[in-house]
Short mmCIF file of C-alpha atoms in Angstrom, two decimals:
data_model
loop_
_atom_site.label_atom_id
_atom_site.label_comp_id
_atom_site.label_asym_id
_atom_site.label_seq_id
_atom_site.Cartn_x
_atom_site.Cartn_y
_atom_site.Cartn_z
CA THR V 1 3.06 -6.84 -14.67
CA GLN V 2 3.52 -9.37 -11.88
CA LEU V 3 0.06 -10.44 -10.76
CA LEU V 4 -0.40 -11.38 -7.12
CA GLU V 5 -3.62 -13.11 -6.16
CA GLN V 6 -4.75 -13.12 -2.56
CA SER V 7 -7.31 -15.47 -1.09
CA PRO V 8 -9.76 -15.44 0.41
CA GLN V 9 -10.97 -11.96 -0.37
CA PHE V 10 -12.89 -11.72 2.91
CA LEU V 11 -12.60 -13.70 6.15
CA SER V 12 -14.70 -13.32 9.28
CA ILE V 13 -13.89 -15.40 12.34
CA GLN V 14 -14.54 -15.55 16.05
CA GLU V 15 -11.94 -14.40 18.55
CA GLY V 16 -9.64 -17.25 19.46
CA GLU V 17 -9.88 -19.05 16.12
CA ASN V 18 -6.99 -19.55 13.73
CA LEU V 19 -6.83 -18.27 10.17
CA THR V 20 -4.63 -18.50 7.10
CA VAL V 21 -4.50 -16.16 4.13
CA TYR V 22 -2.67 -16.85 0.90
CA CYS V 23 -0.74 -14.91 -1.67
CA ASN V 24 -0.01 -16.61 -4.99
CA SER V 25 1.69 -15.67 -8.22
CA SER V 26 3.09 -17.25 -11.35
CA SER V 27 6.10 -14.94 -11.02
CA VAL V 28 9.22 -15.46 -8.94
CA PHE V 29 10.02 -12.74 -6.45
CA SER V 30 13.30 -11.85 -4.84
CA SER V 31 11.37 -11.13 -1.66
CA LEU V 32 7.81 -10.70 -0.50
CA GLN V 33 6.32 -8.28 1.98
CA TRP V 34 3.19 -8.46 4.11
CA TYR V 35 1.35 -5.34 5.23
CA ARG V 36 -1.66 -4.73 7.46
CA GLN V 37 -3.92 -1.78 6.80
CA GLU V 38 -6.39 -0.75 9.46
CA PRO V 39 -9.48 1.31 8.62
CA GLY V 40 -8.62 4.94 8.01
CA GLU V 41 -4.90 4.28 7.90
CA GLY V 42 -2.22 3.43 5.38
CA PRO V 43 -0.58 0.00 5.13
CA VAL V 44 2.08 -0.85 7.72
CA LEU V 45 4.83 -3.34 6.93
CA LEU V 46 4.67 -6.50 9.06
CA VAL V 47 7.46 -8.60 7.63
CA THR V 48 9.67 -9.24 4.62
CA VAL V 49 10.52 -12.81 3.62
CA VAL V 50 13.53 -13.32 1.41
CA THR V 51 14.60 -16.95 1.20
CA GLY V 52 12.55 -19.73 -0.42
CA GLY V 53 11.02 -21.88 2.33
CA GLU V 54 11.63 -19.22 4.96
CA VAL V 55 9.34 -19.07 7.97
CA LYS V 56 9.14 -15.96 10.13
CA LYS V 57 7.16 -15.52 13.31
CA LEU V 58 5.87 -12.27 14.74
CA LYS V 59 4.09 -13.10 18.01
CA ARG V 60 0.91 -14.94 16.90
CA LEU V 61 1.59 -14.35 13.19
CA THR V 62 3.54 -16.89 11.12
CA PHE V 63 4.69 -16.01 7.62
CA GLN V 64 5.95 -18.56 5.12
CA PHE V 65 7.60 -17.99 1.75
CA GLY V 66 7.16 -20.80 -0.75
CA ASP V 67 10.16 -22.85 -1.82
CA ALA V 68 9.90 -21.50 -5.37
CA ARG V 69 9.44 -17.92 -4.11
CA LYS V 70 6.14 -17.60 -5.97
CA ASP V 71 3.74 -17.78 -3.07
CA SER V 72 3.38 -16.99 0.60
CA SER V 73 1.00 -17.55 3.47
CA LEU V 74 0.15 -15.75 6.68
CA HIS V 75 -1.21 -17.76 9.59
CA ILE V 76 -2.67 -16.13 12.68
CA THR V 77 -3.08 -18.20 15.82
CA ALA V 78 -5.80 -17.37 18.35
CA ALA V 79 -6.95 -14.28 16.49
CA GLN V 80 -7.92 -11.19 18.44
CA PRO V 81 -10.13 -8.22 17.47
CA GLY V 82 -6.94 -6.16 17.12
CA ASP V 83 -5.96 -8.37 14.19
CA THR V 84 -8.85 -6.96 12.16
CA GLY V 85 -7.68 -5.25 9.00
CA LEU V 86 -6.77 -5.57 5.34
CA TYR V 87 -3.77 -7.81 4.82
CA LEU V 88 -1.76 -7.05 1.70
CA CYS V 89 1.09 -8.94 0.16
CA ALA V 90 3.59 -7.27 -2.13
CA GLY V 91 6.17 -8.99 -4.30
CA VAL V 92 9.55 -7.47 -5.01
CA VAL V 93 11.37 -7.21 -8.09
CA LYS V 94 9.29 -4.22 -8.95
CA LEU V 95 6.99 -3.80 -5.97
CA SER V 96 3.56 -5.20 -6.92
CA PHE V 97 0.66 -5.49 -4.51
CA GLY V 98 -2.16 -8.00 -4.25
CA ALA V 99 -5.75 -6.82 -3.74
CA GLY V 100 -5.69 -7.92 -0.11
CA THR V 101 -7.68 -10.06 2.29
CA THR V 102 -10.07 -8.27 4.63
CA VAL V 103 -10.00 -10.01 8.00
CA THR V 104 -12.62 -9.35 10.65
CA VAL V 105 -12.22 -10.88 14.08
CA ARG V 106 -15.42 -10.79 16.14
CA ALA V 107 -15.21 -10.48 19.90
CA GLU W 1 2.01 7.54 13.51
CA THR W 2 4.31 6.53 10.65
CA GLY W 3 6.04 9.87 10.12
CA VAL W 4 4.10 10.51 6.91
CA THR W 5 1.19 12.94 7.01
CA GLN W 6 -1.41 13.65 4.34
CA THR W 7 -3.93 16.43 3.96
CA PRO W 8 -6.78 16.64 3.49
CA ARG W 9 -7.99 13.32 4.85
CA HIS W 10 -11.24 13.57 2.89
CA LEU W 11 -12.05 15.49 -0.28
CA VAL W 12 -15.19 15.81 -2.38
CA MET W 13 -14.83 17.57 -5.70
CA GLY W 14 -16.74 18.12 -8.89
CA MET W 15 -15.37 17.17 -12.26
CA THR W 16 -14.55 20.77 -13.12
CA ASN W 17 -12.72 21.57 -9.87
CA LYS W 18 -9.00 21.87 -9.28
CA LYS W 19 -7.62 20.62 -5.99
CA SER W 20 -4.31 19.47 -4.54
CA LEU W 21 -3.33 16.68 -2.20
CA LYS W 22 -0.39 17.24 0.12
CA CYS W 23 2.03 14.77 1.65
CA GLU W 24 4.84 15.47 4.10
CA GLN W 25 7.37 13.03 5.51
CA HIS W 26 9.38 13.64 8.67
CA LEU W 27 11.72 10.66 8.25
CA GLY W 28 14.56 12.17 6.25
CA HIS W 29 13.83 9.85 3.34
CA ASN W 30 14.96 10.45 -0.23
CA ALA W 31 12.10 8.75 -2.09
CA MET W 32 8.39 9.52 -2.13
CA TYR W 33 5.48 7.79 -3.84
CA TRP W 34 1.86 8.28 -4.81
CA TYR W 35 -0.45 5.25 -4.89
CA LYS W 36 -4.11 4.85 -5.79
CA GLN W 37 -6.14 2.33 -3.78
CA SER W 38 -9.55 1.33 -5.13
CA ALA W 39 -11.87 -1.21 -3.58
CA LYS W 40 -11.04 -4.83 -4.42
CA LYS W 41 -8.07 -3.80 -6.58
CA PRO W 42 -4.35 -3.91 -5.87
CA LEU W 43 -2.55 -0.74 -4.91
CA GLU W 44 -1.56 1.05 -8.09
CA LEU W 45 1.75 2.89 -8.09
CA MET W 46 1.28 6.22 -9.79
CA PHE W 47 4.50 8.20 -9.36
CA VAL W 48 7.92 7.81 -7.76
CA TYR W 49 10.21 10.68 -6.84
CA SER W 50 13.83 10.41 -5.78
CA LEU W 51 15.56 13.51 -4.50
CA GLU W 52 12.85 15.67 -6.02
CA GLU W 53 13.18 14.12 -9.47
CA ARG W 54 10.42 12.01 -10.96
CA VAL W 55 11.85 8.57 -11.66
CA GLU W 56 8.67 6.70 -12.48
CA ASN W 57 5.33 7.57 -14.05
CA ASN W 58 3.08 4.57 -14.54
CA SER W 59 0.88 5.69 -17.43
CA VAL W 60 -1.12 8.02 -15.24
CA PRO W 61 -3.57 10.36 -17.02
CA SER W 62 -2.43 13.96 -17.31
CA ARG W 63 -5.31 15.13 -15.12
CA PHE W 64 -3.03 14.00 -12.25
CA SER W 65 0.02 16.22 -11.94
CA PRO W 66 2.61 15.54 -9.24
CA GLU W 67 5.00 18.08 -7.75
CA CYS W 68 7.94 17.51 -5.43
CA PRO W 69 9.39 20.86 -4.33
CA ASN W 70 11.80 19.23 -1.86
CA SER W 71 12.54 15.80 -0.46
CA SER W 72 10.05 16.20 2.39
CA HIS W 73 6.99 17.35 0.45
CA LEU W 74 4.97 15.83 -2.34
CA PHE W 75 1.83 17.18 -3.96
CA LEU W 76 -0.72 15.70 -6.34
CA HIS W 77 -2.57 18.34 -8.32
CA LEU W 78 -5.97 17.28 -9.59
CA HIS W 79 -8.02 18.81 -12.39
CA THR W 80 -11.01 17.72 -14.49
CA LEU W 81 -11.20 14.37 -12.73
CA GLN W 82 -13.68 11.63 -13.55
CA PRO W 83 -15.94 9.72 -11.14
CA GLU W 84 -13.78 6.61 -11.63
CA ASP W 85 -10.90 8.54 -10.05
CA SER W 86 -12.68 8.27 -6.70
CA ALA W 87 -10.37 6.27 -4.45
CA LEU W 88 -7.99 6.42 -1.50
CA TYR W 89 -4.78 8.16 -2.50
CA LEU W 90 -1.82 7.05 -0.44
CA CYS W 91 1.54 8.71 -0.13
CA ALA W 92 4.59 6.77 0.99
CA SER W 93 8.27 7.38 1.54
CA SER W 94 11.40 5.25 1.77
CA GLN W 95 15.07 5.81 2.35
CA ASP W 96 15.83 5.16 -1.32
CA PRO W 97 13.67 4.36 -4.36
CA HIS W 98 14.51 0.67 -4.36
CA PRO W 99 11.58 -1.79 -4.21
CA LYS W 100 13.30 -3.66 -1.36
CA GLU W 101 13.31 -0.58 0.86
CA THR W 102 10.62 -0.44 3.50
CA GLN W 103 7.93 2.03 2.53
CA TYR W 104 6.14 4.08 5.17
CA PHE W 105 2.63 5.05 4.23
CA GLY W 106 0.54 8.02 5.21
CA PRO W 107 -3.11 7.59 6.21
CA GLY W 108 -4.36 8.56 2.76
CA THR W 109 -6.78 11.06 1.28
CA ARG W 110 -10.24 9.65 0.57
CA LEU W 111 -11.31 11.33 -2.68
CA LEU W 112 -14.84 11.38 -4.06
CA VAL W 113 -15.42 12.85 -7.51
CA LEU W 114 -19.01 13.77 -8.26
#
């Protein structure tokens, strides 16, 4: 089993602030996916990172894959209430999910 | 709307009941999945189907019985469940059953076992 640890478990910030959530493992992954799950819905894929050191941007979201392909981070700039949700990372060889970070952005 | 629907959205059942969860995908995908999501725990993959054949069963208790009558429909039959089985059950589909394929999730069925 490839264990993925996400931190922090919970994060509550004010609108306009920045935040970073982390996904760490002792295993090497061929790629890593980030999902956002809003209350009452299933997870929705945000991005897949494939190459060690890769950085991908999706509007105010910046995703980075570690050089050794064992860890990843998600940075949100100027967070908005619409960013509220559970952020999950999933590592691929055999798809394994972390427990997620619950982000709440207060207006 | 992800193209994957699940019914019912909420279900309360006693330990002696028998119920079924239904999932339907409108994406023309070949692979379908059942996951269990419990609070503060990672998503647990339960079953994987590819072209109506079960290709993965991750040590799931026999009180959970999946059925895939065609590539668009997936059921999870439940009987004699335990309170610890209370969770959000998510269905997903992908073009093929490869971990790299993007999975599209339904909204889930929130199950409470009393």
